[in-house]
Coordinates of C-alpha atoms and ligand atoms in Angstrom, one line a residue:
L1443 CA 5.7 -34.0 -8.8
N1444 CA 6.3 -30.9 -9.1
F1445 CA 3.8 -28.2 -10.2
F1446 CA 4.0 -24.4 -12.1
A1447 CA 1.1 -22.4 -11.5
T1448 CA 1.2 -19.4 -12.9
T1449 CA -1.0 -15.7 -12.0
P1450 CA -0.8 -12.1 -12.3
K1451 CA 2.3 -9.7 -11.4
G1452 CA 1.4 -8.6 -8.1
L1453 CA -0.4 -12.3 -6.5
E1454 CA 2.0 -14.4 -6.9
L1455 CA 2.0 -14.6 -2.1
L1456 CA -1.3 -14.5 -2.2
L1457 CA -0.9 -18.1 -4.5
V1458 CA 2.0 -19.2 -2.2
E1459 CA -0.8 -19.1 0.6
E1460 CA -3.8 -20.6 -1.1
L1461 CA -1.7 -23.9 -2.2
K1462 CA -0.7 -24.5 0.7
Q1463 CA -4.5 -24.3 1.6
L1464 CA -5.1 -27.1 -0.7
G1465 CA -2.8 -28.9 0.3
A1466 CA 0.2 -28.2 -1.6
T1467 CA 3.4 -29.9 0.0
S1468 CA 5.6 -27.2 -0.6
A1469 CA 5.3 -24.3 -2.4
A1470 CA 7.4 -21.2 -2.9
E1471 CA 6.1 -17.8 -5.0
K1472 CA 8.3 -17.0 -8.6
L1473 CA 8.3 -14.4 -11.2
A1474 CA 4.4 -14.6 -12.0
G1475 CA 4.5 -17.2 -10.8
V1476 CA 4.7 -20.1 -7.7
E1477 CA 6.5 -23.8 -8.6
F1478 CA 4.9 -26.3 -5.8
S1479 CA 4.3 -29.8 -5.7
G1480 CA 1.9 -32.7 -4.1
D1481 CA 0.7 -35.7 -5.9
L1482 CA -2.5 -35.5 -8.9
R1483 CA -4.1 -35.5 -6.3
M1484 CA -2.9 -31.4 -5.3
A1485 CA -2.4 -30.6 -9.1
Y1486 CA -6.5 -31.7 -9.9
K1487 CA -7.7 -29.3 -6.8
A1488 CA -5.4 -25.7 -8.3
C1489 CA -7.6 -26.5 -11.5
L1490 CA -11.0 -27.1 -9.5
W1491 CA -9.7 -24.5 -6.8
S1492 CA -7.4 -21.6 -7.0
R1493 CA -9.3 -18.6 -7.2
L1494 CA -6.0 -17.0 -8.5
A1495 CA -4.4 -19.3 -10.3
N1496 CA -4.3 -18.9 -13.6
R1497 CA -2.9 -21.9 -15.2
I1498 CA -1.6 -25.5 -13.7
L1499 CA 1.2 -26.3 -15.8
L1500 CA 2.6 -29.9 -15.0
P1501 CA 7.0 -29.6 -16.6
L1502 CA 8.1 -32.2 -17.7
L1503 CA 11.4 -31.6 -19.6
K1504 CA 13.9 -29.0 -19.4
I1505 CA 16.0 -28.3 -23.5
P1506 CA 18.7 -27.0 -23.8
A1507 CA 17.7 -24.5 -27.3
A1508 CA 19.8 -22.3 -28.6
T1509 CA 18.3 -22.9 -32.0
P1510 CA 15.2 -24.3 -33.6
D1511 CA 16.6 -27.5 -34.7
E1512 CA 18.1 -28.0 -30.5
L1513 CA 14.5 -27.2 -29.7
Y1514 CA 13.4 -30.3 -33.0
V1515 CA 15.5 -32.2 -30.8
G1516 CA 15.0 -31.6 -27.2
V1517 CA 10.9 -31.9 -27.7
Q1518 CA 11.4 -35.2 -29.4
K1519 CA 13.7 -36.6 -25.9
I1520 CA 9.2 -37.4 -24.9
S1521 CA 7.5 -39.7 -25.7
W1522 CA 4.3 -38.2 -26.6
D1523 CA 2.7 -41.3 -26.4
E1524 CA 2.8 -41.3 -23.5
H1525 CA 0.8 -38.4 -22.8
L1526 CA -1.7 -37.9 -25.8
D1527 CA -3.2 -39.8 -28.5
P1528 CA -2.2 -39.3 -31.7
A1529 CA -5.5 -39.4 -33.6
G1530 CA -6.4 -35.9 -30.6
T1531 CA -6.6 -32.8 -30.4
I1532 CA -3.3 -30.3 -29.2
Y1533 CA -2.3 -26.6 -29.0
I1534 CA 1.4 -25.1 -28.2
N1535 CA 1.6 -22.1 -26.4
F1536 CA 4.9 -21.3 -27.1
A1537 CA 6.4 -17.7 -24.1
T1538 CA 9.7 -16.7 -24.2
S1539 CA 12.3 -14.2 -22.8
Q1540 CA 15.9 -13.8 -23.6
S1541 CA 16.9 -15.7 -25.8
K1542 CA 17.7 -16.9 -29.8
I1543 CA 14.2 -18.3 -30.0
N1544 CA 12.2 -15.1 -30.6
H1545 CA 9.3 -14.9 -31.8
T1546 CA 7.1 -17.4 -30.2
L1547 CA 4.7 -18.3 -33.6
F1548 CA 8.4 -20.2 -35.1
G1549 CA 9.1 -21.2 -31.8
A1550 CA 5.2 -23.0 -31.5
Q1551 CA 5.3 -24.3 -35.0
K1552 CA 8.6 -25.7 -34.7
V1553 CA 7.2 -27.7 -31.0
K1554 CA 4.5 -29.3 -33.2
D1555 CA 6.5 -30.6 -35.6
A1556 CA 8.8 -32.8 -33.3
I1557 CA 5.5 -33.8 -31.6
V1558 CA 3.8 -34.1 -34.7
D1559 CA 7.5 -36.1 -36.8
Q1560 CA 7.4 -38.2 -33.7
L1561 CA 3.3 -39.5 -34.2
R1562 CA 3.7 -40.2 -37.1
D1563 CA 6.6 -42.1 -37.9
K1564 CA 5.8 -44.0 -35.4
Y1565 CA 2.3 -44.9 -35.9
N1566 CA 0.8 -42.8 -39.1
I1567 CA -1.0 -40.8 -38.2
R1568 CA -0.9 -37.6 -36.9
P1569 CA -3.1 -35.1 -33.9
N1570 CA -4.7 -32.5 -35.1
I1571 CA -4.9 -28.6 -33.8
S1572 CA -6.8 -27.3 -31.9
R1573 CA -6.7 -23.7 -30.7
D1574 CA -10.5 -24.4 -28.8
Q1575 CA -10.3 -27.2 -26.0
P1576 CA -7.6 -29.0 -27.2
D1577 CA -7.4 -32.9 -25.8
V1578 CA -3.7 -31.7 -24.7
A1579 CA -2.6 -28.0 -24.0
I1580 CA 1.0 -27.7 -24.4
H1581 CA 3.2 -25.7 -22.6
I1582 CA 6.7 -24.1 -23.5
Y1583 CA 8.2 -21.6 -22.2
L1584 CA 12.5 -20.8 -23.4
Y1585 CA 14.3 -18.2 -21.1
R1586 CA 17.2 -18.0 -22.1
D1587 CA 17.6 -20.6 -24.6
V1588 CA 16.7 -23.6 -21.8
A1589 CA 12.9 -24.4 -22.3
T1590 CA 11.0 -25.9 -20.1
I1591 CA 8.2 -28.3 -21.9
S1592 CA 5.1 -28.9 -19.8
L1593 CA 1.3 -30.5 -19.7
D1594 CA -0.7 -27.5 -19.4
L1595 CA -3.9 -29.1 -17.0
S1596 CA -5.9 -26.0 -16.9
G1597 CA -5.8 -26.0 -20.4
E1598 CA -7.2 -22.6 -20.3
S1599 CA -7.0 -20.2 -18.1
L1600 CA -8.6 -20.3 -15.3
H1601 CA -9.7 -17.5 -15.0
R1602 CA -12.6 -18.2 -16.8
R1603 CA -15.4 -20.0 -14.5
G1604 CA -17.7 -20.4 -17.3
Y1605 CA -20.0 -17.8 -16.0
R1606 CA -18.8 -14.3 -17.2
L1607 CA -19.7 -14.7 -21.0
D1608 CA -21.2 -10.9 -20.8
Q1609 CA -18.8 -7.5 -20.1
V1610 CA -19.0 -4.5 -19.5
A1611 CA -16.4 -1.8 -20.0
A1612 CA -13.4 -2.5 -18.8
P1613 CA -15.0 -5.3 -16.3
L1614 CA -11.9 -7.3 -13.5
K1615 CA -10.2 -10.5 -13.9
E1616 CA -12.6 -13.1 -12.2
N1617 CA -8.9 -14.4 -10.5
L1618 CA -7.8 -10.5 -9.6
A1619 CA -11.3 -9.5 -8.0
A1620 CA -11.1 -12.4 -6.7
A1621 CA -7.4 -11.5 -5.0
I1622 CA -9.2 -8.4 -4.5
L1623 CA -12.1 -9.3 -1.4
L1624 CA -9.1 -11.5 -0.2
R1625 CA -6.9 -9.3 0.7
A1626 CA -9.7 -6.9 1.8
K1627 CA -10.4 -9.7 4.6
W1628 CA -13.5 -10.1 2.9
P1629 CA -13.9 -14.3 3.9
E1630 CA -13.4 -12.6 7.8
V1631 CA -15.9 -9.6 7.1
A1632 CA -18.2 -12.6 6.4
A1633 CA -17.5 -15.5 8.7
K1634 CA -19.0 -12.1 11.0
D1635 CA -22.3 -11.8 8.4
G1636 CA -21.4 -9.0 7.3
M1637 CA -22.8 -7.9 4.2
L1638 CA -20.8 -6.5 0.4
F1639 CA -21.4 -3.9 -1.4
D1640 CA -20.2 -3.3 -5.0
P1641 CA -21.6 0.1 -5.8
M1642 CA -19.5 0.4 -8.7
C1643 CA -20.6 -3.3 -10.1
G1644 CA -20.5 -3.7 -13.9
S1645 CA -20.7 -6.2 -14.7
G1646 CA -20.4 -8.0 -11.2
T1647 CA -17.0 -10.0 -10.8
L1648 CA -16.9 -9.1 -8.1
L1649 CA -20.2 -9.5 -5.9
I1650 CA -19.7 -13.3 -8.1
E1651 CA -16.9 -14.1 -6.8
A1652 CA -17.9 -12.8 -2.9
A1653 CA -19.6 -15.1 -3.2
F1654 CA -18.5 -18.4 -4.1
I1655 CA -16.5 -17.5 -1.7
A1656 CA -18.4 -16.7 1.5
G1657 CA -20.4 -19.9 0.0
K1658 CA -16.9 -22.3 -0.4
I1659 CA -17.9 -22.6 -3.7
A1660 CA -15.0 -24.2 -6.5
P1661 CA -14.3 -21.9 -9.0
G1662 CA -14.2 -24.2 -11.6
L1663 CA -16.9 -26.2 -10.1
Q1664 CA -19.3 -25.0 -13.9
R1665 CA -15.9 -25.1 -16.0
Q1666 CA -16.3 -28.2 -19.4
Y1667 CA -13.3 -28.0 -20.0
H1668 CA -10.2 -29.2 -18.7
G1669 CA -6.7 -29.9 -20.0
F1670 CA -5.5 -32.9 -18.1
L1671 CA -9.1 -34.5 -19.6
G1672 CA -8.0 -35.6 -22.4
W1673 CA -4.4 -36.6 -20.8
K1674 CA -4.2 -40.3 -20.9
K1675 CA -3.0 -40.5 -17.3
H1676 CA -6.0 -38.7 -16.7
D1677 CA -7.2 -40.0 -13.5
N1678 CA -10.5 -39.8 -13.4
A1679 CA -11.3 -41.3 -10.6
I1680 CA -9.7 -39.3 -7.8
W1681 CA -11.2 -35.8 -10.4
Q1682 CA -15.3 -37.5 -9.7
S1683 CA -14.5 -38.0 -6.8
L1684 CA -13.3 -34.0 -6.1
L1685 CA -16.0 -33.2 -7.6
T1686 CA -18.2 -34.9 -5.7
D1687 CA -16.6 -32.5 -3.0
A1688 CA -17.2 -29.3 -4.2
N1689 CA -21.1 -30.6 -5.0
L1690 CA -21.0 -31.4 -1.6
Q1691 CA -18.9 -28.3 -0.4
R1692 CA -21.9 -25.8 -2.7
V1693 CA -25.3 -27.8 -1.3
Q1694 CA -24.1 -27.5 2.6
N1695 CA -22.4 -23.6 3.4
E1696 CA -24.1 -22.2 0.4
K1697 CA -27.1 -20.8 2.8
N1698 CA -24.0 -19.2 4.7
I1699 CA -23.5 -16.3 2.2
P1700 CA -24.4 -13.4 3.3
P1701 CA -26.5 -10.3 2.2
I1702 CA -24.4 -9.2 -1.1
V1703 CA -25.6 -6.4 -3.5
G1704 CA -24.4 -4.2 -6.3
Y1705 CA -25.5 -1.4 -8.0
D1706 CA -24.7 0.2 -11.5
R1707 CA -25.9 3.5 -12.9
D1708 CA -25.1 1.6 -15.9
P1709 CA -29.5 -0.6 -17.0
E1710 CA -27.0 -2.5 -19.3
A1711 CA -24.2 -2.9 -17.0
I1712 CA -27.6 -3.9 -14.7
K1713 CA -28.5 -6.7 -17.3
I1714 CA -25.1 -8.2 -17.8
A1715 CA -24.8 -8.7 -14.2
F1716 CA -28.3 -9.8 -13.7
A1717 CA -27.3 -12.8 -16.8
N1718 CA -22.9 -13.9 -15.4
I1719 CA -25.0 -14.4 -11.1
D1720 CA -28.0 -16.7 -12.9
R1721 CA -25.1 -18.4 -15.0
A1722 CA -23.2 -18.4 -12.1
G1723 CA -26.4 -20.7 -10.3
L1724 CA -26.9 -17.6 -7.9
R1725 CA -30.3 -16.0 -8.8
G1726 CA -31.2 -15.5 -5.2
K1727 CA -28.0 -15.0 -3.2
I1728 CA -27.1 -11.5 -5.6
H1729 CA -29.7 -8.3 -5.2
V1730 CA -28.2 -6.3 -8.0
E1731 CA -30.2 -3.3 -9.2
K1732 CA -29.4 0.1 -11.0
Q1733 CA -28.5 2.9 -9.1
A1734 CA -26.3 5.5 -9.2
L1735 CA -23.9 5.8 -6.2
E1736 CA -25.0 9.0 -5.3
A1737 CA -28.7 7.2 -4.5
A1738 CA -27.0 4.9 -2.6
Q1739 CA -29.2 3.6 1.4
L1740 CA -28.2 0.5 2.6
T1741 CA -26.7 1.3 6.3
K1742 CA -29.8 0.9 7.7
K1743 CA -30.1 -2.8 6.4
T1744 CA -27.3 -4.1 8.0
S1745 CA -24.0 -2.5 10.4
Y1746 CA -20.9 -4.2 8.9
G1747 CA -19.5 -5.2 6.2
L1748 CA -17.1 -4.3 3.2
L1749 CA -17.8 -2.1 0.6
V1750 CA -15.8 -2.8 -2.2
T1751 CA -15.5 -1.4 -5.4
N1752 CA -13.6 -0.7 -8.8
P1753 CA -14.8 2.4 -9.8
P1754 CA -14.1 3.9 -13.8
Y1755 CA -10.3 4.9 -15.1
G1756 CA -11.4 7.7 -15.7
E1757 CA -9.9 6.7 -19.7
R1758 CA -13.5 7.9 -21.4
I1759 CA -13.6 12.1 -22.2
G1760 CA -15.3 14.3 -19.1
E1761 CA -14.8 10.8 -17.0
L1762 CA -11.6 12.5 -15.2
S1763 CA -13.1 15.2 -14.0
E1764 CA -17.0 13.1 -12.9
L1765 CA -14.1 11.1 -11.2
Q1766 CA -12.7 13.7 -9.3
K1767 CA -15.9 14.4 -7.3
L1768 CA -17.1 11.3 -7.0
Y1769 CA -14.6 10.5 -4.7
P1770 CA -15.4 13.2 -2.4
F1771 CA -18.5 11.6 -3.0
L1772 CA -18.0 8.2 -2.4
G1773 CA -14.8 8.9 0.8
Q1774 CA -17.7 10.4 2.2
K1775 CA -20.9 8.0 1.8
L1776 CA -18.7 6.3 3.5
K1777 CA -17.7 7.8 6.8
T1778 CA -21.7 9.1 7.5
E1779 CA -23.7 6.6 6.0
F1780 CA -20.8 3.5 7.0
A1781 CA -19.7 3.7 9.5
G1782 CA -17.4 0.5 11.4
W1783 CA -17.8 -1.2 7.5
R1784 CA -14.3 -1.7 5.5
A1785 CA -13.7 -0.9 2.0
A1786 CA -11.6 -1.2 -1.2
I1787 CA -11.5 0.4 -3.9
F1788 CA -9.6 -0.9 -6.6
T1789 CA -8.6 2.5 -8.5
A1790 CA -6.3 3.4 -11.6
N1791 CA -6.4 6.6 -10.2
P1792 CA -4.2 6.8 -6.6
D1793 CA -4.6 10.2 -6.1
L1794 CA -7.8 10.3 -6.6
G1795 CA -8.6 7.4 -3.6
K1796 CA -6.6 11.1 -1.4
T1797 CA -9.7 13.2 -1.7
M1798 CA -11.5 10.7 -0.2
G1799 CA -11.1 12.1 3.1
I1800 CA -9.4 8.7 5.0
R1801 CA -6.8 7.6 4.8
A1802 CA -6.2 4.0 3.9
E1803 CA -4.9 1.7 5.7
R1804 CA -2.8 -0.4 3.3
R1805 CA -2.2 0.2 -0.4
Y1806 CA -0.9 -3.0 -2.2
A1807 CA -0.3 -2.5 -6.5
L1808 CA -1.7 -4.4 -9.6
F1809 CA -2.6 -4.9 -12.3
N1810 CA -5.6 -4.6 -14.7
G1811 CA -4.4 -6.1 -17.4
P1812 CA -1.3 -3.9 -19.2
I1813 CA -3.4 -0.7 -16.6
A1814 CA -1.3 -0.5 -13.2
C1815 CA -3.8 0.2 -10.5
Q1816 CA -3.4 0.7 -6.8
L1817 CA -6.3 -1.7 -4.2
L1818 CA -7.0 1.2 -1.4
L1819 CA -7.9 -0.7 2.1
F1820 CA -9.9 1.2 4.2
S1821 CA -11.0 0.8 8.0
I1822 CA -14.1 3.3 8.4
T1823 CA -13.8 4.0 11.4
P1824 CA -12.4 8.1 13.1
E1825 CA -9.5 7.2 13.4
W1826 CA -8.4 7.4 10.0
F1827 CA -10.9 10.1 8.7
I1828 CA -8.4 13.6 8.1
D1829 CA -9.9 15.8 9.5
R1830 CA -11.3 18.8 7.0
S1831 CA -13.0 20.8 9.7
P1832 CA -10.9 24.2 10.3
A1833 CA -11.6 24.0 14.3
P1834 CA -7.9 22.2 14.9
T1835 CA -6.6 25.1 13.1
N1836 CA -8.0 28.1 14.3
E1837 CA -7.2 26.5 18.0
R1838 CA -4.2 26.6 17.3
V1839 CA -3.8 30.4 16.1
I1840 CA -5.5 31.1 19.2
R1841 CA -2.9 29.4 21.7
K1842 CA -0.6 30.7 19.3
A1843 CA -1.3 34.7 19.6
Q1844 CA -1.4 34.1 23.5
Q1845 CA 1.9 32.7 24.2
Y1846 CA 2.7 34.8 22.4
I1847 CA 1.6 37.9 24.4
N1848 CA 2.2 36.2 27.3
D1849 CA 6.2 35.7 27.0
L1850 CA 5.9 38.4 25.7
Q1851 CA 4.8 40.4 29.4
A1852 CA 4.0 43.6 27.6
P1853 CA 2.3 46.9 29.0
T1854 CA -0.9 45.7 28.5
D1855 CA -2.8 50.1 28.5
S1856 CA -3.5 49.4 24.3
I1857 CA -5.1 45.7 23.9
Q1858 CA -7.2 47.8 27.2
M1859 CA -8.3 50.6 24.8
F1860 CA -9.3 47.6 22.5
S1861 CA -11.2 45.6 24.7
N1862 CA -13.1 48.9 26.2
R1863 CA -13.9 49.8 22.8
L1864 CA -15.1 46.3 21.7
Q1865 CA -17.3 46.3 25.0
K1866 CA -19.0 49.4 24.1
N1867 CA -19.8 48.1 20.3
L1868 CA -21.6 44.8 22.1
K1869 CA -23.2 47.1 24.2
H1870 CA -24.8 49.2 20.9
I1871 CA -25.4 46.2 19.1
N1872 CA -26.5 44.2 21.5
K1873 CA -29.9 46.2 21.6
W1874 CA -30.1 45.9 17.8
V1875 CA -29.8 41.8 17.1
K1876 CA -32.0 42.1 20.8
R1877 CA -33.9 44.0 18.6
E1878 CA -33.2 42.5 14.3
N1879 CA -32.6 39.2 15.4
P1880 CA -29.7 39.3 12.6
Q1881 CA -27.3 36.7 11.5
C1882 CA -24.3 37.7 10.2
Y1883 CA -23.1 41.2 11.9
R1884 CA -19.9 43.2 12.4
I1885 CA -19.2 44.0 15.2
Y1886 CA -15.7 45.9 14.7
N1887 CA -14.7 47.9 12.3
E1888 CA -11.5 49.0 12.2
D1889 CA -12.8 51.6 15.0
L1890 CA -9.5 52.5 16.2
P1891 CA -6.6 53.6 14.0
E1892 CA -4.6 50.9 16.7
Y1893 CA -6.3 47.9 15.6
P1894 CA -6.9 47.7 11.6
V1895 CA -9.7 45.2 11.8
I1896 CA -12.8 43.9 11.0
I1897 CA -15.0 41.4 13.4
D1898 CA -17.5 40.1 12.1
Y1899 CA -20.4 37.5 13.4
Y1900 CA -21.8 35.1 10.5
D1901 CA -23.7 32.8 12.6
D1902 CA -22.3 30.9 15.3
N1903 CA -18.7 32.0 14.3
I1904 CA -16.3 35.3 14.6
I1905 CA -14.1 35.9 11.3
I1906 CA -11.6 38.0 11.9
Q1907 CA -10.4 40.2 9.4
S1908 CA -6.1 42.6 9.6
F1909 CA -5.5 44.5 7.4
P1910 CA -2.4 46.1 6.5
A1911 CA -0.6 48.6 9.0
A1912 CA -0.4 51.6 7.9
K1913 CA 2.8 53.2 6.6
H1914 CA 4.1 55.0 10.1
V1915 CA 3.8 51.5 11.8
L1916 CA 6.4 49.5 12.2
N1917 CA 5.6 45.6 11.1
E1918 CA 6.5 44.3 14.3
I1919 CA 3.7 46.1 16.3
A1920 CA 1.4 45.2 14.1
Y1921 CA 1.5 41.8 14.3
E1922 CA 2.0 42.2 18.2
R1923 CA -2.0 43.9 18.4
V1924 CA -3.1 41.7 15.8
Q1925 CA -1.9 38.5 18.4
Q1926 CA -3.2 41.2 21.1
V1927 CA -6.9 41.4 19.3
L1928 CA -6.6 37.2 18.9
A1929 CA -6.2 36.7 22.8
V1930 CA -8.5 37.8 24.1
L1931 CA -11.8 36.9 21.7
P1932 CA -12.4 34.1 23.1
E1933 CA -13.2 36.0 26.4
L1934 CA -14.6 38.9 25.4
L1935 CA -17.1 37.2 23.2
V1936 CA -17.6 34.1 25.3
I1937 CA -16.7 31.8 22.7
K1938 CA -14.8 29.4 21.8
P1939 CA -10.8 29.2 20.1
A1940 CA -12.7 26.6 17.2
K1941 CA -14.2 28.9 16.2
I1942 CA -12.3 31.8 15.5
Y1943 CA -11.7 32.4 11.5
Y1944 CA -8.7 34.7 11.3
Y1945 CA -7.3 35.9 7.9
A1946 CA -4.3 38.1 8.3
Y1947 CA -5.5 40.7 5.5
P1948 CA -8.9 40.3 3.3
Q1949 CA -9.1 36.4 1.5
T1950 CA -12.7 36.5 0.1
A1951 CA -12.4 33.8 -1.8
D1952 CA -11.7 31.8 0.9
I1953 CA -13.6 33.1 3.2
E1954 CA -16.6 33.1 1.0
N1955 CA -16.2 28.9 0.8
L1956 CA -17.0 28.4 4.5
F1957 CA -19.7 31.2 5.1
P1958 CA -21.7 31.4 1.9
N1959 CA -22.0 35.1 0.5
F1960 CA -20.3 36.7 3.2
N1961 CA -20.4 40.3 2.0
E1962 CA -23.8 40.2 1.1
K1963 CA -25.1 38.9 4.4
I1964 CA -23.3 40.8 6.5
T1965 CA -25.0 43.8 8.1
H1966 CA -24.3 47.5 10.0
P1967 CA -25.9 47.9 12.8
P1968 CA -26.7 51.5 13.3
R1969 CA -24.8 54.1 14.1
Ligands
SAM3437 C1 -14.2 -0.1 -13.9 S1 -16.5 -1.0 -14.5 C2 -17.0 -2.4 -12.5 C3 -16.3 -3.7 -13.7 C4 -16.6 -4.3 -12.5 N1 -15.4 -3.8 -11.4 C5 -16.7 -5.3 -14.0 O1 -16.0 -6.8 -13.1 O2 -17.4 -5.5 -14.7 C6 -16.9 1.1 -13.3 C7 -18.9 0.9 -13.4 O3 -18.7 2.0 -12.6 C8 -20.3 2.5 -13.3 N2 -20.4 4.0 -13.0 C9 -19.9 4.6 -12.9 N3 -20.6 5.9 -12.3 C10 -21.5 5.7 -11.7 C11 -21.9 6.3 -10.1 N4 -21.9 7.4 -10.1 N5 -22.7 5.3 -9.9 C12 -23.0 4.0 -9.9 N6 -22.2 3.3 -11.0 C13 -21.0 3.9 -11.1 C14 -20.1 2.5 -15.0 O4 -21.9 2.1 -15.2 C15 -19.0 0.8 -14.3 O5 -19.8 -0.2 -15.4

C-alpha cells in the first residue's frame, strides 16, 4: 500500500528517516509530506509511533476535477460502502491549490453530496457529518485540477497526543518540539544518561516529548481516537498487537529516562506544565519549578546534558528589550556553567542568537505555525566561543608596532629620550606607590612634547592615550612616535602586551566601558 504522511514544512527529511526506521519499505520527501509504502500494520505503526507526522493518509483514487460536476462524478467512482457504515459519521477535509475550484468549503460540500447521495440511493440512509471524531475522515487534495481522495487514518492531527489540554501563550506543537529534540541529538545525549534542561519551559512540551523519546514511549499511546477505528477495513488484531507492544516498551524503557528539568518564571506556566506532565503519565519523571533563568544553577549535579529552550518571541511590548539582555546572559551562563553540554535554542530572533557569544555549530530554518524561526545548535566548548576579550587585539597592536619599528630601522635616539624620561618618572612614582598603594595612577603625562601621550596604570593594566600631533609635526612622524612608544612599553614596564590598551585620541566612553570610573579613579603622583 502507498501512504502519504503530512508534516510541517521543514520536517520532511526527518520524517523520511523516522518512517524508514519504523519499517516503511520506501519513503520519499515531498513538499510538507512524505510518500511512503508498507502494509496496513506500517500505517498503524506510523499513527502510533510517528513523533513528526501530522496525518497519515491512505490515497484511494486520483480524479480529474476541473469542475464541480467532474469532482462529484469522480468521488462517486469509489464504492463508499466498502469503507464506511452508511449510518456512521464522516468529515471532509478539503485542501486546494492552483485549481479552478478554489473554495475549500464549496469543494468539501460537493464531495459530501457525492458520498451521501451514493449511500442514500443504495441504502436509503445517509451518514451524518461530524467534525469531532468522525468514524471516517476523508481528505481531498486538489492540485492543478486533479483531486487525490484519501482516507485520513489518523483522523485528527497526530500532534494532539492527548496530554496537552492547557497551554501557555505561543506553545510549540508537539511534533515540532520532537523535531527540535531530534535535530539537537537528544536521543544520543539521553543514551549517555545526559540530562535535559529547559530553563523557559512554558507548558512543558519539550520536556514531555524528551521523556517520550528517552523512554521509548509511543507518542500516540494515549490517544483514544484514531481515524481508522471506525473504518470498515480496520484490522483490530493488528492494532491491538501494536498497542500491546507499545505498552510493553513503555514499561521496559521508562526507567531509563534521564533527569529532565524545566524552569519558568511564570507560576501559571509551571502549573500548566505540571498538569500536562501528569496527564502524560510522567509524574515523578520530570521536575518543573518556578525559577527565573537568571537564578538557574544546575551543572553542579551533572556534567553532561542538553539545554534546549524556546525563548519568548519578543512580540509583546517591552519584551524585545528584555530579550536583548536575556540572550547574552544565556550565552554567558552556558559558557560558565554548562561547559561540555550541548544547547539548542529555537528562536524567532536569530539576530539575538548572535549576541550569545558562542558560534552555532548548525542552524535549521523551521516554522512555528506562520512564524519563521531558526533552530540554533551549540556545542558548549571553548573552540566555539566568540572571544570578546580584548587581549588578542592588544597583542596585535603591540606586535604591529614592533614590526613597524623593526622594518624602519631608523636611529633610536628619540625613543631613547622617551625611555629615559619614563624610567625617571617610574623611579619617582615607585616610592610613592610603595607608600600609598594606589590602584590607578598616571605614569606619563605628555612630559615630552615629541611624545604627546598619557600612560596610566589601572589595576594590572596599562592604558595609553595618544593626542593629535601638534600642527608643525608631520603626521607620519607623529604616527612613528606612537608606534615607538607601543613597541618599547612591554619591556620598559615589564608587562604582557595583552595588558596594554591603546586608544588613538582619548575615547572616554570606550575606556569607561572596560575600566569603570576611569577618570575619577586615576590619581596623580606628587611632582
Ligand atoms: C515561548 S514560551 C515557551 C513555550 C514552550 N516551549 C511550550 O511549548 O509551552 C517562553 C516562556 O519563557 C518564559 N520566560 C521568559 N523569560 C524568562 C526568564 N527570564 N526565566 C524563566 N522563564 C522565562 C515565559 O514565562 C514563557 O513561558
